[in-house]
Coordinates of C-alpha atoms and ligand atoms in Angstrom, one line a residue:
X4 CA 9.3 2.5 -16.0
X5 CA 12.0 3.7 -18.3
X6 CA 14.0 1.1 -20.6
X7 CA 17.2 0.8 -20.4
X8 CA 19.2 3.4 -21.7
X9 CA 20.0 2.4 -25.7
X10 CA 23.3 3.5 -27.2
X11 CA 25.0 2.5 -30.1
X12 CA 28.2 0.7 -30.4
X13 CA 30.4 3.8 -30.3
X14 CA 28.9 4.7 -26.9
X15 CA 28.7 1.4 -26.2
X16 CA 32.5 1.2 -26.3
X17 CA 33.4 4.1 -24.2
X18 CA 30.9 3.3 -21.4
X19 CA 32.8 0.2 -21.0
X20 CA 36.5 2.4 -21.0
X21 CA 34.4 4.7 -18.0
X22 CA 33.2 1.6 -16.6
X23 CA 36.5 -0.1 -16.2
X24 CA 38.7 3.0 -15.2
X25 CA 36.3 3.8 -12.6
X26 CA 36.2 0.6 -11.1
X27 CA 39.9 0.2 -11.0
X28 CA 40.4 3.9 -10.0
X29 CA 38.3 3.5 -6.9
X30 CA 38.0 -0.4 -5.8
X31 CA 35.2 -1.6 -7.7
X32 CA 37.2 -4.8 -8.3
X33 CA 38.0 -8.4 -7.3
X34 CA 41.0 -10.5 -7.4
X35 CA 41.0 -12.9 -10.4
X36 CA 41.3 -17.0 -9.4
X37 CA 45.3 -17.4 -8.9
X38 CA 46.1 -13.7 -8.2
X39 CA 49.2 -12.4 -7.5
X40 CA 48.5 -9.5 -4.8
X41 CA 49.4 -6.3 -7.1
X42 CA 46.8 -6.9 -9.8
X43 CA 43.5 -7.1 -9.9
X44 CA 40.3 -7.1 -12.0
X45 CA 37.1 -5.2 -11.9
X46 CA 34.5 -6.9 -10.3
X47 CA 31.5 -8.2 -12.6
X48 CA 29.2 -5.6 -12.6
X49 CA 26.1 -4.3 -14.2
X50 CA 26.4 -1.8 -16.8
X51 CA 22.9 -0.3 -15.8
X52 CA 20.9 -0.4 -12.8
X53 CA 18.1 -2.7 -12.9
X54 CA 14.7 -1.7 -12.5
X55 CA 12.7 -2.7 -9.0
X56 CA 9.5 -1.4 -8.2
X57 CA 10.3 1.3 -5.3
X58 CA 7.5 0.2 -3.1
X59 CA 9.0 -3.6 -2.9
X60 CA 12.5 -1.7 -1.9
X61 CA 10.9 0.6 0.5
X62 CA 9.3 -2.4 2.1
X63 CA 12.4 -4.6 2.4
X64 CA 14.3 -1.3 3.5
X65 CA 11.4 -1.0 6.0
X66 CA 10.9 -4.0 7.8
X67 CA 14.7 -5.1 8.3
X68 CA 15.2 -3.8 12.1
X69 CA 11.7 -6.0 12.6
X70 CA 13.8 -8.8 11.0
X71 CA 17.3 -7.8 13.5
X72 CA 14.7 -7.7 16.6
X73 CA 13.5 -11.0 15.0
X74 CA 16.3 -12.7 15.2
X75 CA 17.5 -11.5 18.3
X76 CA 14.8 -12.5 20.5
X77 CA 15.5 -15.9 18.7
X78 CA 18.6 -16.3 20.3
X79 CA 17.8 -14.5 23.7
X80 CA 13.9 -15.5 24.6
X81 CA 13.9 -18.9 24.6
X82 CA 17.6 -20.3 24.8
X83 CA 16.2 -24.1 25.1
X84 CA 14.2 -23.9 22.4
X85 CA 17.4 -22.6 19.7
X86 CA 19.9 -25.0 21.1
X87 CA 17.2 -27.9 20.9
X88 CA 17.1 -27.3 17.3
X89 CA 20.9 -26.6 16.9
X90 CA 20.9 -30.3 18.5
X91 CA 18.6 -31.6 16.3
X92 CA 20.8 -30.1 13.6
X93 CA 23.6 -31.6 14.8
X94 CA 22.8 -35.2 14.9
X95 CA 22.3 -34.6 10.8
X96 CA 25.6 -32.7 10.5
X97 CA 28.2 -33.5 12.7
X98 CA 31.0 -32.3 11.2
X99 CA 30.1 -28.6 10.9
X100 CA 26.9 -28.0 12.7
X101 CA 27.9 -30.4 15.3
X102 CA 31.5 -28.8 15.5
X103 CA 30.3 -25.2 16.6
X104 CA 27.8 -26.3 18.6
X105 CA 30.6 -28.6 20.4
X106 CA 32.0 -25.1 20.7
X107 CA 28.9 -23.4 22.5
X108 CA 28.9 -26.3 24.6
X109 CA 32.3 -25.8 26.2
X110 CA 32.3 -22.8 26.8
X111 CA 28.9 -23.2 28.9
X112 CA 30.6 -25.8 30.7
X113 CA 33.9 -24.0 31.5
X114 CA 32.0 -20.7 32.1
X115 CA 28.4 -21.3 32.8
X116 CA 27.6 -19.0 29.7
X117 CA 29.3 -17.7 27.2
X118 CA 32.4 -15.3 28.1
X119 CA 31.1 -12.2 26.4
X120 CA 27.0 -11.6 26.7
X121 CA 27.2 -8.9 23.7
X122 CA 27.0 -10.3 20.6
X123 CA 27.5 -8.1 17.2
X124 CA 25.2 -8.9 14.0
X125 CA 25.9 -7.7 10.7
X126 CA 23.4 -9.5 8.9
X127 CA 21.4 -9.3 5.2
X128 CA 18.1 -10.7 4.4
X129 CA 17.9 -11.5 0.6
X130 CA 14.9 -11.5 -1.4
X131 CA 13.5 -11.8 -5.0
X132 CA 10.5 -10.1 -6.0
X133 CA 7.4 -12.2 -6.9
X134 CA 6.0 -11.5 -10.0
X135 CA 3.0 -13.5 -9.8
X136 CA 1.9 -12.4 -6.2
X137 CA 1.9 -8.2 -6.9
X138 CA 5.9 -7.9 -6.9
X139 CA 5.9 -8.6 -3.6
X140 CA 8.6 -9.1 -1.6
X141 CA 10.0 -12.7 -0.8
X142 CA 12.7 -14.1 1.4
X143 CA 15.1 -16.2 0.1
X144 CA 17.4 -16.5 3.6
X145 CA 18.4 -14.5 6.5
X146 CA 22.0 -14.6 6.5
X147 CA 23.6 -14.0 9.8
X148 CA 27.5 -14.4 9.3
X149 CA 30.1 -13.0 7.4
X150 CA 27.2 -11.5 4.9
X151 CA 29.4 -9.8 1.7
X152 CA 29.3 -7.1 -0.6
X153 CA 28.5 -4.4 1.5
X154 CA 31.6 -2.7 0.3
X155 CA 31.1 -3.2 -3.2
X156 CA 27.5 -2.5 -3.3
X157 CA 27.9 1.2 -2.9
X158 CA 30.8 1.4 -5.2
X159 CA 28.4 0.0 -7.6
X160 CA 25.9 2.6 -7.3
X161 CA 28.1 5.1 -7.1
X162 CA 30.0 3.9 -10.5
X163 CA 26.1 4.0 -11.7
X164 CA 25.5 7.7 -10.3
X165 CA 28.8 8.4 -11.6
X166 CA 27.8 7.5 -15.5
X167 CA 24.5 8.8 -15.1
X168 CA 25.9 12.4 -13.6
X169 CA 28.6 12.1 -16.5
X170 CA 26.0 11.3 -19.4
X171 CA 27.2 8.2 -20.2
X172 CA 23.9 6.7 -20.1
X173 CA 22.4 9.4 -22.3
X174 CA 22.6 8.8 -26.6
X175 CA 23.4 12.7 -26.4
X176 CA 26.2 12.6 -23.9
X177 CA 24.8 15.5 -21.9
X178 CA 21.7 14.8 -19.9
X179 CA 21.3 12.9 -16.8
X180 CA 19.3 9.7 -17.9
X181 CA 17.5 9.0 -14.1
X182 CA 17.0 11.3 -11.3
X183 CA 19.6 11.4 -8.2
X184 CA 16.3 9.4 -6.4
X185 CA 16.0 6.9 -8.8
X186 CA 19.5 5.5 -8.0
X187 CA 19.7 5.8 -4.8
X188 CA 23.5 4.5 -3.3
X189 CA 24.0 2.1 -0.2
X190 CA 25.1 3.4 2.5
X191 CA 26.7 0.1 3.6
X192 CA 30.5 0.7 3.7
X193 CA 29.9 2.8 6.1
X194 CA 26.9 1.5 7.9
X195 CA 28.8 -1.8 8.5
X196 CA 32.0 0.2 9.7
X197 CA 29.8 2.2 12.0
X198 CA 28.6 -1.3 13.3
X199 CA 31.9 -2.7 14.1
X200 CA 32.5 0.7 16.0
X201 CA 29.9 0.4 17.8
X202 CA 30.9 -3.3 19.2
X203 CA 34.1 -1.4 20.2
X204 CA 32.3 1.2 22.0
X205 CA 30.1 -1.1 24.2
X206 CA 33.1 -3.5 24.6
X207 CA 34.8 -0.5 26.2
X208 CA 31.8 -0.1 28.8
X209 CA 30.1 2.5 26.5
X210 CA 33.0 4.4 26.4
X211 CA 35.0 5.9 23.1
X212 CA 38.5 4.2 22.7
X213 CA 40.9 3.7 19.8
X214 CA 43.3 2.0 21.5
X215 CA 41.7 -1.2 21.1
X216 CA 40.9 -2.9 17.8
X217 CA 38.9 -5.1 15.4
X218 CA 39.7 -8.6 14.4
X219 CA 39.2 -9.4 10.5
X220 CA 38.7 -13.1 10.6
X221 CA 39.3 -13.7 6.4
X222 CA 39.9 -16.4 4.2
X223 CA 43.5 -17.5 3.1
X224 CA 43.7 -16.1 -0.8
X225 CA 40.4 -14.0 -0.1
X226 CA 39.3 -12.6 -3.8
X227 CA 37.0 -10.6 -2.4
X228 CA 39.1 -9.3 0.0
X229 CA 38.7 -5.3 -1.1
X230 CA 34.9 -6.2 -0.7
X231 CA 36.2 -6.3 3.3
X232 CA 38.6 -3.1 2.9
X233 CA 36.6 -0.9 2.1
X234 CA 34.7 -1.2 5.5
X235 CA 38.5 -1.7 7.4
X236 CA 39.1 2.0 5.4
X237 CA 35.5 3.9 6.8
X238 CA 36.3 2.1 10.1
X239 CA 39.4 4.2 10.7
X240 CA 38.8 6.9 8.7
X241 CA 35.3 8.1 10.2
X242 CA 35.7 6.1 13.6
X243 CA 39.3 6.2 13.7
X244 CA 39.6 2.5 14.8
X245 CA 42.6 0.0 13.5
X246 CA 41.7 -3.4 12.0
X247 CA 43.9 -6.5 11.3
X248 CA 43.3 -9.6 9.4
X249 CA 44.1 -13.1 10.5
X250 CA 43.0 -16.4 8.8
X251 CA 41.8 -18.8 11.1
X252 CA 45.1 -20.5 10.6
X253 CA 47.1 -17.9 11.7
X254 CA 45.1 -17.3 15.3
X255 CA 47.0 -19.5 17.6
X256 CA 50.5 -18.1 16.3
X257 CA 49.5 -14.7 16.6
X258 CA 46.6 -13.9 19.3
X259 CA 46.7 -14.8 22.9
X260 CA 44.4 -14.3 25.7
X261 CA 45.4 -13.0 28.7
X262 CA 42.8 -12.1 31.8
X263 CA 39.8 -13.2 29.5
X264 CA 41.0 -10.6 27.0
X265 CA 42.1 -11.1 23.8
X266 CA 45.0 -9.6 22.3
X267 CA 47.3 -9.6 19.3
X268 CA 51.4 -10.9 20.4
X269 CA 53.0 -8.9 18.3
X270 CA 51.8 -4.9 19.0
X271 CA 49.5 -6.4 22.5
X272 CA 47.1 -4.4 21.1
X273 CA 43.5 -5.6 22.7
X274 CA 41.0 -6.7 20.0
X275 CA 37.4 -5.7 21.0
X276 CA 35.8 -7.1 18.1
X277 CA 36.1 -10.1 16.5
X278 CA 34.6 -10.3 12.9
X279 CA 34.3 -13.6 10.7
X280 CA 34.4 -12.7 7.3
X281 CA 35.6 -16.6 7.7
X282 CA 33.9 -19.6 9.9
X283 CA 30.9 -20.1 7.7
X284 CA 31.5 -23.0 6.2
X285 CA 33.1 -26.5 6.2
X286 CA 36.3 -25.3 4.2
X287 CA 36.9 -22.3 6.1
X288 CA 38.2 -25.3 8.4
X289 CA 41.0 -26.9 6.6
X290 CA 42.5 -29.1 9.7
X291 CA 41.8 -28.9 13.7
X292 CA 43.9 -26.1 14.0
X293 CA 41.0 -24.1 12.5
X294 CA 39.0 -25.6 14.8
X295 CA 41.0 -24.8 18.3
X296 CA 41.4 -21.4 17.0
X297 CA 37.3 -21.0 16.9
X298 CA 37.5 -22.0 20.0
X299 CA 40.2 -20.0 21.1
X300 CA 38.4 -16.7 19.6
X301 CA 35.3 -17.6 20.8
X302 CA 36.8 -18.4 24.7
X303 CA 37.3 -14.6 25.8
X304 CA 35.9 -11.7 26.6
X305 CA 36.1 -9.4 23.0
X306 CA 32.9 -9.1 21.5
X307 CA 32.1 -11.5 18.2
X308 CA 30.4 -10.5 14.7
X309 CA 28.7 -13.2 15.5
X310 CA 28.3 -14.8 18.3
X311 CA 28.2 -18.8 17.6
X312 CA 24.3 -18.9 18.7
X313 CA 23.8 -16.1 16.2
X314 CA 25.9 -17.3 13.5
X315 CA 23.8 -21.0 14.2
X316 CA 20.3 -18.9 14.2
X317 CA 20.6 -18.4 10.9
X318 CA 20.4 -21.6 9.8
X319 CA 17.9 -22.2 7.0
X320 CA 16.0 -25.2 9.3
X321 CA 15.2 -22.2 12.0
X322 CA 14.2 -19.8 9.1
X323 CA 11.7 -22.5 7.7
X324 CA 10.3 -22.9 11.6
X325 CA 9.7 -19.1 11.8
X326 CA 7.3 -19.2 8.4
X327 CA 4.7 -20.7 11.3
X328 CA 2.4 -17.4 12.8
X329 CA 2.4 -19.1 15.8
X330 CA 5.9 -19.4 16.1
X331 CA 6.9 -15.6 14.9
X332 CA 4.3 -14.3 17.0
X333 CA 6.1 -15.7 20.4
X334 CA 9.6 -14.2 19.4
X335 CA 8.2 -10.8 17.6
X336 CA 4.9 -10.3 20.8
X337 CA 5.1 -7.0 20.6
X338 CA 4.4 -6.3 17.4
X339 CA 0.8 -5.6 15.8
X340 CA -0.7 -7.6 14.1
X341 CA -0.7 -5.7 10.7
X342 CA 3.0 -5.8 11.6
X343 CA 3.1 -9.3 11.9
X344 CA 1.1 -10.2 8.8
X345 CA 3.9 -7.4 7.0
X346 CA 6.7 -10.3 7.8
X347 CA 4.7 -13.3 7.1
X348 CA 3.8 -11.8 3.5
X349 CA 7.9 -11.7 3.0
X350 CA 7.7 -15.7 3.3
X351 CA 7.0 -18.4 0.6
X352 CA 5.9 -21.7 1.8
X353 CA 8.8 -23.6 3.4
X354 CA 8.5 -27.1 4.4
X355 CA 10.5 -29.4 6.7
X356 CA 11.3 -32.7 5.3
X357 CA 10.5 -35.0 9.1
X358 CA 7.4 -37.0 10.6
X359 CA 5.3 -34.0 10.7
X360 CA 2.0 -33.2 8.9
X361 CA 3.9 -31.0 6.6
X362 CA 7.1 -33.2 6.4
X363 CA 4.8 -35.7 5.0
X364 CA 3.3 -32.6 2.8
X365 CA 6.7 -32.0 1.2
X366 CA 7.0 -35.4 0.6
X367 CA 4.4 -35.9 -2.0
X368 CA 5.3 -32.7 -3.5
X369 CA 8.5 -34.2 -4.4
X370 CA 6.9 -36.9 -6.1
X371 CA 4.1 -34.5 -8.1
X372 CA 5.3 -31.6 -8.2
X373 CA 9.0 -31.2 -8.1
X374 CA 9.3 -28.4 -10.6
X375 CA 8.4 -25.9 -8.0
X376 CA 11.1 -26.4 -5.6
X377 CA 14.4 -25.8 -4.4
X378 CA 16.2 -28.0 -1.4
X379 CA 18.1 -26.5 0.5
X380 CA 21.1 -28.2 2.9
X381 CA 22.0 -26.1 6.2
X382 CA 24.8 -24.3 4.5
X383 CA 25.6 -20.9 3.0
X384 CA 28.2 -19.6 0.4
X385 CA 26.2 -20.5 -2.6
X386 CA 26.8 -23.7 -4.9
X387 CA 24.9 -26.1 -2.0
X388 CA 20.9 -26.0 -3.3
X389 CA 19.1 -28.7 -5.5
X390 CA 16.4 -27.3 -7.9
X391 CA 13.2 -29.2 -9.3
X392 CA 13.5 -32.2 -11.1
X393 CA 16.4 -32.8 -9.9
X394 CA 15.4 -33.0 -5.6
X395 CA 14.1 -36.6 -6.0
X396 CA 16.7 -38.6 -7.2
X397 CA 18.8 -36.7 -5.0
X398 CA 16.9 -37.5 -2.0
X399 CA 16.3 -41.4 -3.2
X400 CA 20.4 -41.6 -2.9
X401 CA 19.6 -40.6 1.0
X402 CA 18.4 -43.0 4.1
X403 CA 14.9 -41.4 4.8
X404 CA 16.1 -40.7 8.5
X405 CA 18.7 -38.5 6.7
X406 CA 16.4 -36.0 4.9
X407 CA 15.3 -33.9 8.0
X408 CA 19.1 -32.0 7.2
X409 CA 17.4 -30.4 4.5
X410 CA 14.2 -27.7 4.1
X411 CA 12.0 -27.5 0.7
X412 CA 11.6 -24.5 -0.2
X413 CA 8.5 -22.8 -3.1
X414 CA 10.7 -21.3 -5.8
X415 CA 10.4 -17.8 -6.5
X416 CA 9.6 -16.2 -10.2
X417 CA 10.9 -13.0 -10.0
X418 CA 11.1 -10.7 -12.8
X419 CA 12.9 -10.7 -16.3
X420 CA 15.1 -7.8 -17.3
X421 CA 17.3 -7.8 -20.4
X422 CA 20.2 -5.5 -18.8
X423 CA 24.1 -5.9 -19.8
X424 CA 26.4 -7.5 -17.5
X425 CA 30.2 -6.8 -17.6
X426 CA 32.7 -9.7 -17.0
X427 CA 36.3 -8.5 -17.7
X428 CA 35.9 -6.5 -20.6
X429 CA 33.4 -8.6 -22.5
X430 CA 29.5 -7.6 -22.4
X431 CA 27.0 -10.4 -21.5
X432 CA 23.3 -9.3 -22.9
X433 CA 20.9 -11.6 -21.5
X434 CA 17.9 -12.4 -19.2
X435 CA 18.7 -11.8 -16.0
X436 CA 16.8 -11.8 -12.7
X437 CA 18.0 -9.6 -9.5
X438 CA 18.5 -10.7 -5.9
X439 CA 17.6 -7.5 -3.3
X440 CA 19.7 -7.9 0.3
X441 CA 19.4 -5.2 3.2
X442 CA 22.0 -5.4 5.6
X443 CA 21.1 -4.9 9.4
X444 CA 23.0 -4.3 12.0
X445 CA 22.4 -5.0 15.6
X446 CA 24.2 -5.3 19.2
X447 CA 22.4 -7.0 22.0
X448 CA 22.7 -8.9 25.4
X449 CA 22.6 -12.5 24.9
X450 CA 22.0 -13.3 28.3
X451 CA 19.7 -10.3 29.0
X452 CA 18.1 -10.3 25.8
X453 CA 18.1 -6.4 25.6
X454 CA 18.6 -4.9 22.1
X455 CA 21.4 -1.8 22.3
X456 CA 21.6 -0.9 18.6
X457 CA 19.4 -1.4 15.7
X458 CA 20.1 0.0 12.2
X459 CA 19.1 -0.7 8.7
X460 CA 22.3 -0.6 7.2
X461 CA 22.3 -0.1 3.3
X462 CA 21.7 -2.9 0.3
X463 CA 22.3 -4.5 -2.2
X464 CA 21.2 -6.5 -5.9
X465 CA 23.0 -9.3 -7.4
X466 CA 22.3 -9.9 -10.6
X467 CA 22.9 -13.4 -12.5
X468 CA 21.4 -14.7 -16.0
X469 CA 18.0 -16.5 -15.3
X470 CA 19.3 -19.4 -16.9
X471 CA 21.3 -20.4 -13.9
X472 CA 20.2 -21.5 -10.9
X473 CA 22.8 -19.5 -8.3
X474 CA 23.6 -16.8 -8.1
X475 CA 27.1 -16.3 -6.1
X476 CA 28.8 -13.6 -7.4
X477 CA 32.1 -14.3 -5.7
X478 CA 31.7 -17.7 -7.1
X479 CA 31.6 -17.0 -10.9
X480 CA 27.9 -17.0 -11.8
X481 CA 26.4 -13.6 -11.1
X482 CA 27.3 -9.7 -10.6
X483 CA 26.9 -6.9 -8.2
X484 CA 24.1 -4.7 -9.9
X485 CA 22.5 -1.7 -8.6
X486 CA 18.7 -0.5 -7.9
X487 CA 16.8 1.7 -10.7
X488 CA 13.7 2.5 -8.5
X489 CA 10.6 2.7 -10.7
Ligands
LIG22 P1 23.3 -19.8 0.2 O1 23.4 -19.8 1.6 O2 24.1 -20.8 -0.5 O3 23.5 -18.4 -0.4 P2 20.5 -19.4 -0.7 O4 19.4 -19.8 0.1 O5 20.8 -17.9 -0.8 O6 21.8 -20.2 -0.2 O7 20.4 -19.9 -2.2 C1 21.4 -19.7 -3.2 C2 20.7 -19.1 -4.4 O8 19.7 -20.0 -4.9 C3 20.0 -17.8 -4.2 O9 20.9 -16.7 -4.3 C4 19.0 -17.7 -5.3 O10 19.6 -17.3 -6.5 C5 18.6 -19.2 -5.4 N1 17.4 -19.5 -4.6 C6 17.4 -19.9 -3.4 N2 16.1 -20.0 -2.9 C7 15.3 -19.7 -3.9 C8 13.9 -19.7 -4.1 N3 13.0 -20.0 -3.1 N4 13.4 -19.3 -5.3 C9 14.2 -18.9 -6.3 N5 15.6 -19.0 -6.2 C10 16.1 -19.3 -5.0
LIG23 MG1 22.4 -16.7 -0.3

């Protein structure tokens, strides 16, 4: 493994100058907290790439359309066995849980199923590598709605390729300091554009059409919203398809469904996909408008990134279940059993907090061995988990009955790199430990359960100091890094 490259302050300095006029020149960047639209900042960002063994990438690269197919099947197999658990879910969360699968329920009862069967997935499973078990590969969740950073993980490595090719990382300014291979770039902007063009394909009864277009489903005051434009930019550039973006506020003024379809008032252009870069969590829904207009997105016949089963599926309680062989093995039969052991090796030990044998497991973990654990809520966005010491007198504030909500998860040790992390223009040299997501993307028949499109879609690392627990890079305490394969 090579070191980091070393430089000296001079070179120090004007790697930060290319650093920062790259990023601004080509959209490596993020809106700062109170932005006015015209000015932005670059993005925190890695200076290097950080080393990761190459055979732990190849194998998260390699067993991600298993992990699409996975989750599929999930929602398609056995439909009573998902919304059982979704139900279950529900009783402990009401309010958000409980509200989308209200959702689901209607529009089984107005329709008998849901109004489109296809259902889009742009997902990304996350993992750390595990030191102590042979760098293997661990998940830390799938994530199955609005997953980020596909568009600025391949500006990152291409900012990275782009110092390397330039000799910025090299104390003679001349020589490449990695190999082309060793930095390899995602190929997500484009893999996740591809995706929503493919929704629009199938949605046009597998038939090319630009006239109709994709829904951006975003956040009001979005910071990360070039994160989502550099997909909207590959998705009419190389498959010549429109986007638009609506907040979830803004639906009911300016969509309406005519026929089943659903189309924008203004231009009555049709919308084939919708995508929720939005919807994910409790605050996304600021009053019951928000609701109705779920609803009202969800009630027609264009084609969702995700669907509300899929978006549900990837709740942490259903990834916990799928740690059981027996469980995995009904909704992946077809696979080997090499195969199989390959995707239980990518778990850690995940334990439900109920009645069962290992409910009552977890339970006297929390009182011995805390330090070992995170507990995790059914939410995503970051900012939500409770780390070691900390879990019991969380859980003593809680009625007993109360604590199935959550899942306790074996904390993973991944390993220690001393790389330099760029907030604004100031230099952060610390520990810091990586986080390695592949995005998937997938299209398949809900009601049929047939799979259309499977793809591997590109990656990415997040990078935060190992001091702090999360790592949410949107949400101050990390930064989009980039691979150094090794
Ligand atoms: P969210 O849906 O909020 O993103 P995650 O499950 O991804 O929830 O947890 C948030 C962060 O917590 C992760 O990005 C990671 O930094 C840390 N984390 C979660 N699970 C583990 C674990 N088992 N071991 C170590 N760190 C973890
Ligand atoms: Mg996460």
């Amino acid at each position: 493994m090579k070191s980091f490259p070393i430089l000296n302050e001079e070179q120090t300095d004007s790697l930060v100058v290319n650093t920062l006029q790259w990023s601004l020149a080509n959209g490596l960047v993020m809106y700062p907290p109170n932005f006015q639209q015209y000015s932005a900042d670059n993005a925190p960002i890695s200076l290097f790439p950080t080393p990761i063994p190459k055979s732990s990438f190849e194998d998260a690269i390699n067993i991600q359309q298993t992990y699409n197919e996975l989750y599929s099947n999930v929602i398609t197999k056995d439909k009573k066995w998902l919304v059982q658990n979704i139900e279950q879910l529900s009783r402990f969360d009401k309010d958000f849980t409980g509200k989308l699968f209200d959702i689901y329920k209607t529009l089984i009862n107005e329709n008998g199923k849901v109004p489109q069967p296809l259902s889009l997935g742009i997902f990304r499973s996350d993992y750390m590598i595990h030191e102590a078990d042979n760098n293997q590969i661990k998940q830390i969740e799938f994530n199955t709605v609005s997953v980020s950073f596909g568009g600025l993980s391949t500006k990152v490595n291409q900012l990275h390729n782009y110092l390397n090719k330039s000799g910025a990382y090299d104390t003679d300014y001349s020589y490449k300091y990695y190999d082309d291979a060793e930095i390899p770039i995602s190929s997500s902007i484009d893999d996740i554009a591809k995706a929503l063009s493919i929704g629009n394909y199938y949605y046009n009864g597998e038939v090319e059409n630009d006239k109709t277009v994709v829904l951006f489903i975003v956040q009001p005051n979005e910071r990360n919203s070039f994160d989502q434009r550099h997909i909207e930019y590959s998705l009419i550039n190389n498959f010549g398809l429109k986007s638009v973006r609506l907040t979830l506020e803004e639906v009911s003024d300016k969509t309406t469904v005519n026929s089943n379809k659903l189309y924008l008032k203004q231009t009555m252009d049709e919308i084939s996909v919708v995508y929720y870069r939005s919807g994910y969590a409790p605050t996304d829904y600021v009053s019951e408008e928000c609701w109705k207009a779920r609803l009202h997105l969800e009630n027609n016949v264009a084609i969702k990134c995700p669907s509300i089963l899929t978006q549900l599926a990837g709740a942490k309680k259903i990834q916990q279940i799928l740690t059981n062989k027996q469980v995995l093995e009904t909704f992946l039969p077809d696979l080997s059993e090499t195969e199989l052991e390959k995707v239980l090796s990518t778990f850690v030990k995940i334990y439900p907090l109920d009645d069962s044998e290992e409910g009552k497991i977890a339970k006297q973990l929390i009182k011995t061995d805390p330090g070992n654990f995170v507990l995790k809520p059914q939410r995503e966005g970051g900012g939500n988990n409770i780390y070691k010491e900390d879990i019991p007198s969380f859980l003593e504030k809680l009625e007993e009955k109360d604590w199935g909500a959550y899942i306790l998860m074996e904390l993973i040790t991944p390993p220690i790199h001393k790389n330099k992390l760029l907030r604004n223009d100031q230099i952060f040299e610390e520990d810091i430990i990586s986080e390695l997501g592949v995005f998937g993307t997938i299209l398949f028949d809900e009601s049929k359960g047939d799979i259309k499109y499977n793809e591997t879609s590109g990656f990415l690392l997040r990078s935060k100091f190992s001091s702090s627990n999360e790592g949410g890079v949107a949400a101050g305490f990390g930064c989009v890094d980039g691979v150094y394969l090794y």
